[in-house]
mmCIF file of C-alpha atoms in Angstrom:
data_model
loop_
_atom_site.group_PDB
_atom_site.id
_atom_site.type_symbol
_atom_site.label_atom_id
_atom_site.label_comp_id
_atom_site.label_asym_id
_atom_site.label_seq_id
_atom_site.Cartn_x
_atom_site.Cartn_y
_atom_site.Cartn_z
ATOM 1 C CA MET A 1 83.487 62.809 -88.208
ATOM 2 C CA SER A 2 83.837 61.958 -84.429
ATOM 3 C CA ARG A 3 80.387 60.385 -84.239
ATOM 4 C CA ASP A 4 81.323 57.902 -87.137
ATOM 5 C CA ARG A 5 84.690 57.192 -85.534
ATOM 6 C CA ASN A 6 82.957 56.279 -82.325
ATOM 7 C CA ARG A 7 80.716 53.859 -84.155
ATOM 8 C CA LEU A 8 83.671 52.178 -85.801
ATOM 9 C CA LEU A 9 85.390 51.878 -82.439
ATOM 10 C CA LEU A 10 82.266 50.371 -80.767
ATOM 11 C CA ALA A 11 81.840 47.931 -83.673
ATOM 12 C CA ALA A 12 85.390 46.831 -83.216
ATOM 13 C CA GLY A 13 84.884 46.226 -79.510
ATOM 14 C CA PHE A 14 86.695 49.319 -78.357
ATOM 15 C CA ALA A 15 85.528 52.149 -76.064
ATOM 16 C CA PRO A 16 84.437 55.355 -77.848
ATOM 17 C CA ARG A 17 87.139 57.944 -78.028
ATOM 18 C CA TYR A 18 85.033 61.137 -78.327
ATOM 19 C CA ALA A 19 82.685 62.471 -75.733
ATOM 20 C CA GLU A 20 79.254 64.119 -76.640
ATOM 21 C CA ARG A 21 78.259 66.974 -74.396
ATOM 22 C CA PRO A 22 75.841 69.868 -74.983
ATOM 23 C CA LEU A 23 77.558 73.097 -75.976
ATOM 24 C CA ASP A 24 76.495 74.813 -72.705
ATOM 25 C CA ASP A 25 78.319 72.082 -70.678
ATOM 26 C CA ASP A 26 80.955 73.559 -68.307
ATOM 27 C CA ALA A 27 83.500 71.339 -69.987
ATOM 28 C CA LEU A 28 82.991 73.144 -73.200
ATOM 29 C CA SER A 29 83.189 76.601 -71.773
ATOM 30 C CA ALA A 30 86.461 77.408 -73.580
ATOM 31 C CA ALA A 31 85.084 76.260 -76.845
ATOM 32 C CA ARG A 32 81.800 78.155 -76.343
ATOM 33 C CA ASP A 33 83.889 81.296 -75.609
ATOM 34 C CA ALA A 34 85.774 80.725 -78.837
ATOM 35 C CA VAL A 35 82.563 80.456 -80.876
ATOM 36 C CA GLU A 36 81.202 83.632 -79.206
ATOM 37 C CA ARG A 37 84.552 85.438 -79.984
ATOM 38 C CA VAL A 38 84.311 84.463 -83.640
ATOM 39 C CA LEU A 39 80.611 85.627 -83.881
ATOM 40 C CA ARG A 40 81.324 88.940 -82.086
ATOM 41 C CA ALA A 41 84.278 89.670 -84.274
ATOM 42 C CA HIS A 42 82.284 89.266 -87.427
ATOM 43 C CA GLU A 43 79.872 92.119 -86.530
ATOM 44 C CA PRO A 44 78.438 94.276 -88.107
ATOM 45 C CA TYR A 45 77.773 91.330 -90.489
ATOM 46 C CA PRO A 46 75.540 88.453 -89.568
ATOM 47 C CA ALA A 47 76.765 85.100 -88.509
ATOM 48 C CA PRO A 48 74.927 82.090 -86.900
ATOM 49 C CA ALA A 49 76.525 78.974 -85.527
ATOM 50 C CA PHE A 50 74.615 75.742 -86.284
ATOM 51 C CA ASP A 51 74.721 71.994 -85.507
ATOM 52 C CA ARG A 52 74.790 68.973 -87.914
ATOM 53 C CA ARG A 53 71.057 69.291 -88.563
ATOM 54 C CA TRP A 54 71.374 73.033 -89.282
ATOM 55 C CA ASN A 55 69.761 74.035 -86.033
ATOM 56 C CA ILE A 56 71.015 77.381 -84.893
ATOM 57 C CA VAL A 57 72.816 77.175 -81.524
ATOM 58 C CA MET A 58 74.182 80.669 -81.347
ATOM 59 C CA ALA A 59 74.219 83.889 -83.392
ATOM 60 C CA ASN A 60 75.707 87.394 -83.264
ATOM 61 C CA ARG A 61 73.673 90.500 -82.736
ATOM 62 C CA ALA A 62 73.970 91.433 -86.332
ATOM 63 C CA ALA A 63 71.629 88.564 -87.246
ATOM 64 C CA GLU A 64 68.772 89.748 -85.100
ATOM 65 C CA PRO A 65 67.436 92.579 -87.204
ATOM 66 C CA PHE A 66 66.804 90.142 -90.078
ATOM 67 C CA LEU A 67 64.418 88.199 -87.871
ATOM 68 C CA ALA A 68 62.084 91.129 -87.240
ATOM 69 C CA ASP A 69 59.306 89.927 -89.460
ATOM 70 C CA VAL A 70 59.783 86.224 -89.317
ATOM 71 C CA ASP A 71 56.830 84.137 -88.295
ATOM 72 C CA PRO A 72 57.236 83.564 -84.505
ATOM 73 C CA GLU A 73 56.546 79.875 -85.003
ATOM 74 C CA LEU A 74 59.784 79.576 -86.921
ATOM 75 C CA LEU A 75 61.600 81.060 -83.994
ATOM 76 C CA ARG A 76 60.609 78.374 -81.515
ATOM 77 C CA PRO A 77 63.599 76.163 -80.611
ATOM 78 C CA PRO A 78 65.193 74.533 -82.364
ATOM 79 C CA VAL A 79 65.491 77.277 -84.940
ATOM 80 C CA ASN A 80 66.509 75.664 -88.155
ATOM 81 C CA LEU A 81 68.645 77.753 -90.481
ATOM 82 C CA VAL A 82 67.470 75.948 -93.741
ATOM 83 C CA ARG A 83 63.763 76.335 -92.762
ATOM 84 C CA LEU A 84 64.367 79.874 -91.704
ATOM 85 C CA GLY A 85 65.957 80.719 -94.971
ATOM 86 C CA LEU A 86 63.414 78.958 -97.370
ATOM 87 C CA ASP A 87 60.107 78.964 -95.605
ATOM 88 C CA PRO A 88 57.685 81.695 -96.975
ATOM 89 C CA GLY A 89 57.081 82.716 -93.311
ATOM 90 C CA GLY A 90 60.813 83.090 -92.774
ATOM 91 C CA PHE A 91 63.524 84.912 -94.561
ATOM 92 C CA ALA A 92 62.598 83.844 -98.040
ATOM 93 C CA PRO A 93 60.414 86.858 -99.205
ATOM 94 C CA PRO A 94 63.376 89.362 -99.518
ATOM 95 C CA VAL A 95 65.699 86.946 -101.217
ATOM 96 C CA VAL A 96 65.780 87.970 -104.862
ATOM 97 C CA ASN A 97 67.594 84.824 -106.089
ATOM 98 C CA LEU A 98 65.844 82.204 -103.860
ATOM 99 C CA THR A 99 66.214 79.531 -106.467
ATOM 100 C CA ASP A 100 69.988 79.881 -106.347
ATOM 101 C CA VAL A 101 70.046 80.019 -102.576
ATOM 102 C CA ARG A 102 67.903 76.824 -102.452
ATOM 103 C CA ALA A 103 70.272 75.090 -104.902
ATOM 104 C CA VAL A 104 73.269 75.953 -102.674
ATOM 105 C CA PHE A 105 71.501 74.468 -99.636
ATOM 106 C CA ARG A 106 70.527 71.357 -101.676
ATOM 107 C CA SER A 107 74.134 70.849 -102.869
ATOM 108 C CA ARG A 108 75.674 71.222 -99.343
ATOM 109 C CA ILE A 109 73.099 68.951 -97.673
ATOM 110 C CA THR A 110 73.183 66.336 -100.381
ATOM 111 C CA ARG A 111 77.028 66.100 -99.834
ATOM 112 C CA GLN A 112 76.453 65.940 -96.084
ATOM 113 C CA LEU A 113 73.876 63.073 -96.308
ATOM 114 C CA ALA A 114 76.190 61.167 -98.593
ATOM 115 C CA ILE A 115 78.862 61.235 -95.985
ATOM 116 C CA ALA A 116 76.691 60.772 -92.877
ATOM 117 C CA PRO A 117 73.113 59.644 -93.423
ATOM 118 C CA ASP A 118 70.654 61.201 -90.922
ATOM 119 C CA ALA A 119 66.902 60.651 -90.659
ATOM 120 C CA GLU A 120 66.030 64.155 -89.497
ATOM 121 C CA LEU A 121 68.202 65.856 -92.068
ATOM 122 C CA THR A 122 66.740 63.634 -94.775
ATOM 123 C CA ALA A 123 63.285 64.705 -93.721
ATOM 124 C CA LEU A 124 64.315 68.379 -93.875
ATOM 125 C CA TYR A 125 65.639 67.806 -97.335
ATOM 126 C CA GLU A 126 62.422 66.186 -98.497
ATOM 127 C CA GLU A 127 60.462 68.993 -97.011
ATOM 128 C CA LEU A 128 62.266 71.978 -98.421
ATOM 129 C CA LEU A 129 64.916 70.896 -100.925
ATOM 130 C CA GLU A 130 63.424 68.295 -103.212
ATOM 131 C CA PRO A 131 63.912 69.611 -106.807
ATOM 132 C CA HIS A 132 60.897 70.979 -108.560
ATOM 133 C CA SER A 133 60.360 72.370 -112.053
ATOM 134 C CA GLU A 134 60.303 75.902 -110.690
ATOM 135 C CA ASP A 135 63.772 75.341 -109.424
ATOM 136 C CA ALA A 136 65.214 75.821 -112.938
ATOM 137 C CA SER A 137 68.083 78.339 -112.568
ATOM 138 C CA SER A 138 69.904 80.438 -115.179
ATOM 139 C CA ARG A 139 73.265 79.573 -113.518
ATOM 140 C CA SER A 140 75.014 76.362 -112.489
ATOM 141 C CA VAL A 141 75.782 76.172 -108.799
ATOM 142 C CA ALA A 142 78.595 73.661 -109.495
ATOM 143 C CA SER A 143 80.319 75.954 -111.945
ATOM 144 C CA ASP A 144 80.207 79.211 -110.051
ATOM 145 C CA VAL A 145 82.988 80.109 -107.642
ATOM 146 C CA VAL A 146 80.705 82.208 -105.377
ATOM 147 C CA ILE A 147 76.958 82.688 -105.624
ATOM 148 C CA PRO A 148 75.795 85.733 -103.643
ATOM 149 C CA MET A 149 72.525 85.798 -101.807
ATOM 150 C CA ILE A 150 70.779 88.932 -103.165
ATOM 151 C CA LEU A 151 68.416 90.636 -100.647
ATOM 152 C CA ARG A 152 65.864 93.357 -101.360
ATOM 153 C CA LEU A 153 66.090 95.475 -98.167
ATOM 154 C CA ASP A 154 64.858 99.021 -97.693
ATOM 155 C CA ALA A 155 64.246 99.356 -101.423
ATOM 156 C CA ARG A 156 67.802 98.410 -102.322
ATOM 157 C CA GLU A 157 69.735 95.311 -103.246
ATOM 158 C CA VAL A 158 72.196 93.974 -100.699
ATOM 159 C CA ARG A 159 74.529 91.140 -101.958
ATOM 160 C CA LEU A 160 76.157 88.757 -99.506
ATOM 161 C CA PHE A 161 78.404 85.714 -99.891
ATOM 162 C CA SER A 162 79.049 83.218 -97.157
ATOM 163 C CA ALA A 163 81.875 81.189 -95.694
ATOM 164 C CA ILE A 164 81.556 78.239 -93.383
ATOM 165 C CA THR A 165 83.999 77.699 -90.583
ATOM 166 C CA THR A 166 84.437 74.495 -88.487
ATOM 167 C CA PHE A 167 86.807 73.534 -85.597
ATOM 168 C CA GLY A 168 90.015 71.698 -86.319
ATOM 169 C CA THR A 169 90.626 68.380 -84.574
ATOM 170 C CA PRO A 170 87.843 68.722 -81.939
ATOM 171 C CA MET A 171 87.691 66.031 -79.263
ATOM 172 C CA ASP A 172 83.977 66.416 -78.549
ATOM 173 C CA ILE A 173 81.237 65.257 -80.924
ATOM 174 C CA SER A 174 79.011 68.332 -80.373
ATOM 175 C CA LEU A 175 81.882 70.669 -81.143
ATOM 176 C CA ASP A 176 82.883 68.653 -84.199
ATOM 177 C CA GLU A 177 79.373 69.163 -85.530
ATOM 178 C CA VAL A 178 79.181 72.849 -84.919
ATOM 179 C CA ALA A 179 79.811 75.197 -87.892
ATOM 180 C CA ILE A 180 79.716 78.941 -88.344
ATOM 181 C CA VAL A 181 78.306 80.482 -91.404
ATOM 182 C CA SER A 182 79.650 84.035 -91.842
ATOM 183 C CA TYR A 183 78.000 86.429 -94.284
ATOM 184 C CA TYR A 184 80.149 89.066 -96.024
ATOM 185 C CA PRO A 185 79.079 91.999 -98.292
ATOM 186 C CA ALA A 186 79.903 91.084 -101.826
ATOM 187 C CA ASP A 187 80.496 94.656 -103.099
ATOM 188 C CA THR A 188 81.075 98.144 -101.674
ATOM 189 C CA GLU A 189 77.466 99.135 -101.921
ATOM 190 C CA SER A 190 76.367 96.200 -99.838
ATOM 191 C CA ALA A 191 79.178 96.930 -97.290
ATOM 192 C CA ALA A 192 77.912 100.531 -97.048
ATOM 193 C CA TYR A 193 74.433 99.149 -96.089
ATOM 194 C CA PHE A 194 75.884 97.675 -92.874
ATOM 195 C CA GLU A 195 78.046 100.748 -92.067
ATOM 196 C CA GLU A 196 75.100 103.266 -92.226
ATOM 197 C CA PRO A 197 73.658 104.572 -88.942
ATOM 198 C CA GLY A 198 70.738 102.285 -87.913
ATOM 199 C CA ALA A 199 72.057 99.324 -89.862
ATOM 200 C CA ARG A 200 71.288 97.087 -86.927
ATOM 201 C CA SER A 201 67.678 98.328 -86.914
ATOM 202 C CA ALA A 202 65.130 96.002 -88.394
ATOM 203 C CA PRO A 203 65.114 96.351 -92.220
ATOM 204 C CA ALA A 204 61.728 96.613 -93.883
ATOM 205 C CA TRP A 205 61.068 93.734 -96.214
ATOM 206 C CA ARG A 206 57.701 92.157 -95.417
ATOM 207 C CA GLY A 207 55.532 94.999 -94.239
ATOM 208 C CA GLY A 208 54.079 95.567 -90.844
ATOM 209 C CA ALA A 209 55.551 97.327 -87.766
ATOM 210 C CA ALA A 210 59.324 96.819 -87.770
ATOM 211 C CA GLY A 211 60.455 94.710 -84.914
ATOM 212 C CA GLU A 212 56.863 93.721 -83.870
ATOM 213 C CA ASN A 213 57.952 90.018 -83.569
ATOM 214 C CA ARG A 214 61.181 90.641 -81.819
ATOM 215 C CA PRO A 215 61.693 89.557 -78.172
ATOM 216 C CA ARG A 216 60.539 92.088 -75.634
ATOM 217 C CA ASP A 217 63.794 91.804 -73.572
ATOM 218 C CA ASP A 218 67.406 92.061 -74.464
ATOM 219 C CA ARG A 219 67.878 88.280 -74.860
ATOM 220 C CA SER A 220 68.261 86.841 -78.382
ATOM 221 C CA VAL A 221 65.797 84.197 -79.672
ATOM 222 C CA LEU A 222 68.904 82.509 -81.137
ATOM 223 C CA GLY A 223 71.076 82.607 -78.048
ATOM 224 C CA SER A 224 73.060 85.561 -79.441
ATOM 225 C CA VAL A 225 76.406 86.715 -78.083
ATOM 226 C CA PRO A 226 75.855 89.417 -75.552
ATOM 227 C CA VAL A 227 76.694 92.956 -76.659
#
């Protein structure tokens, strides 16, 4: 990772090679446009981009309807993808196989911490991912090729699998630590859900008025790519 290489260079008495600028810096406009292009091209399927601590930095419009009934407190920046996915006030209620999804997060973040220890990420792990007896799963995450996330939406099951994309050979630390998680339908029935008229409307999964927690203007709470 660029951050670790900078540390090694500094320890050896050399100047750091990699800059670190926020993603909205003018110098990263081309990279930001590239992220937006990837996110937009993935619609009508949801895709957020997140940083090394799993804080969402950008998302496409297809992700917005799934936030309709999320606790507004969880949508205060920085919006954390792990907390959003596992907190009872977040997106956990419609996830049928939450134990499997938690195990996937646990596996990924355990590997991440082994490579690059981070106090904030460790605190997130201890808060949401520490193994418990109720986490016993009927399947082994390590042995499965793909574990779909199964959602109960509008009285039907929607199955999604994910792929994580990172930039190749970035010369900026912030860009090096940005990743995009793209969700794809795992079967034809799930694909049909996104192709139906109104698929971008808020799905009903927690009760209450659909969209009552959504922003009142056209801006995304996650910094979505403009339509």
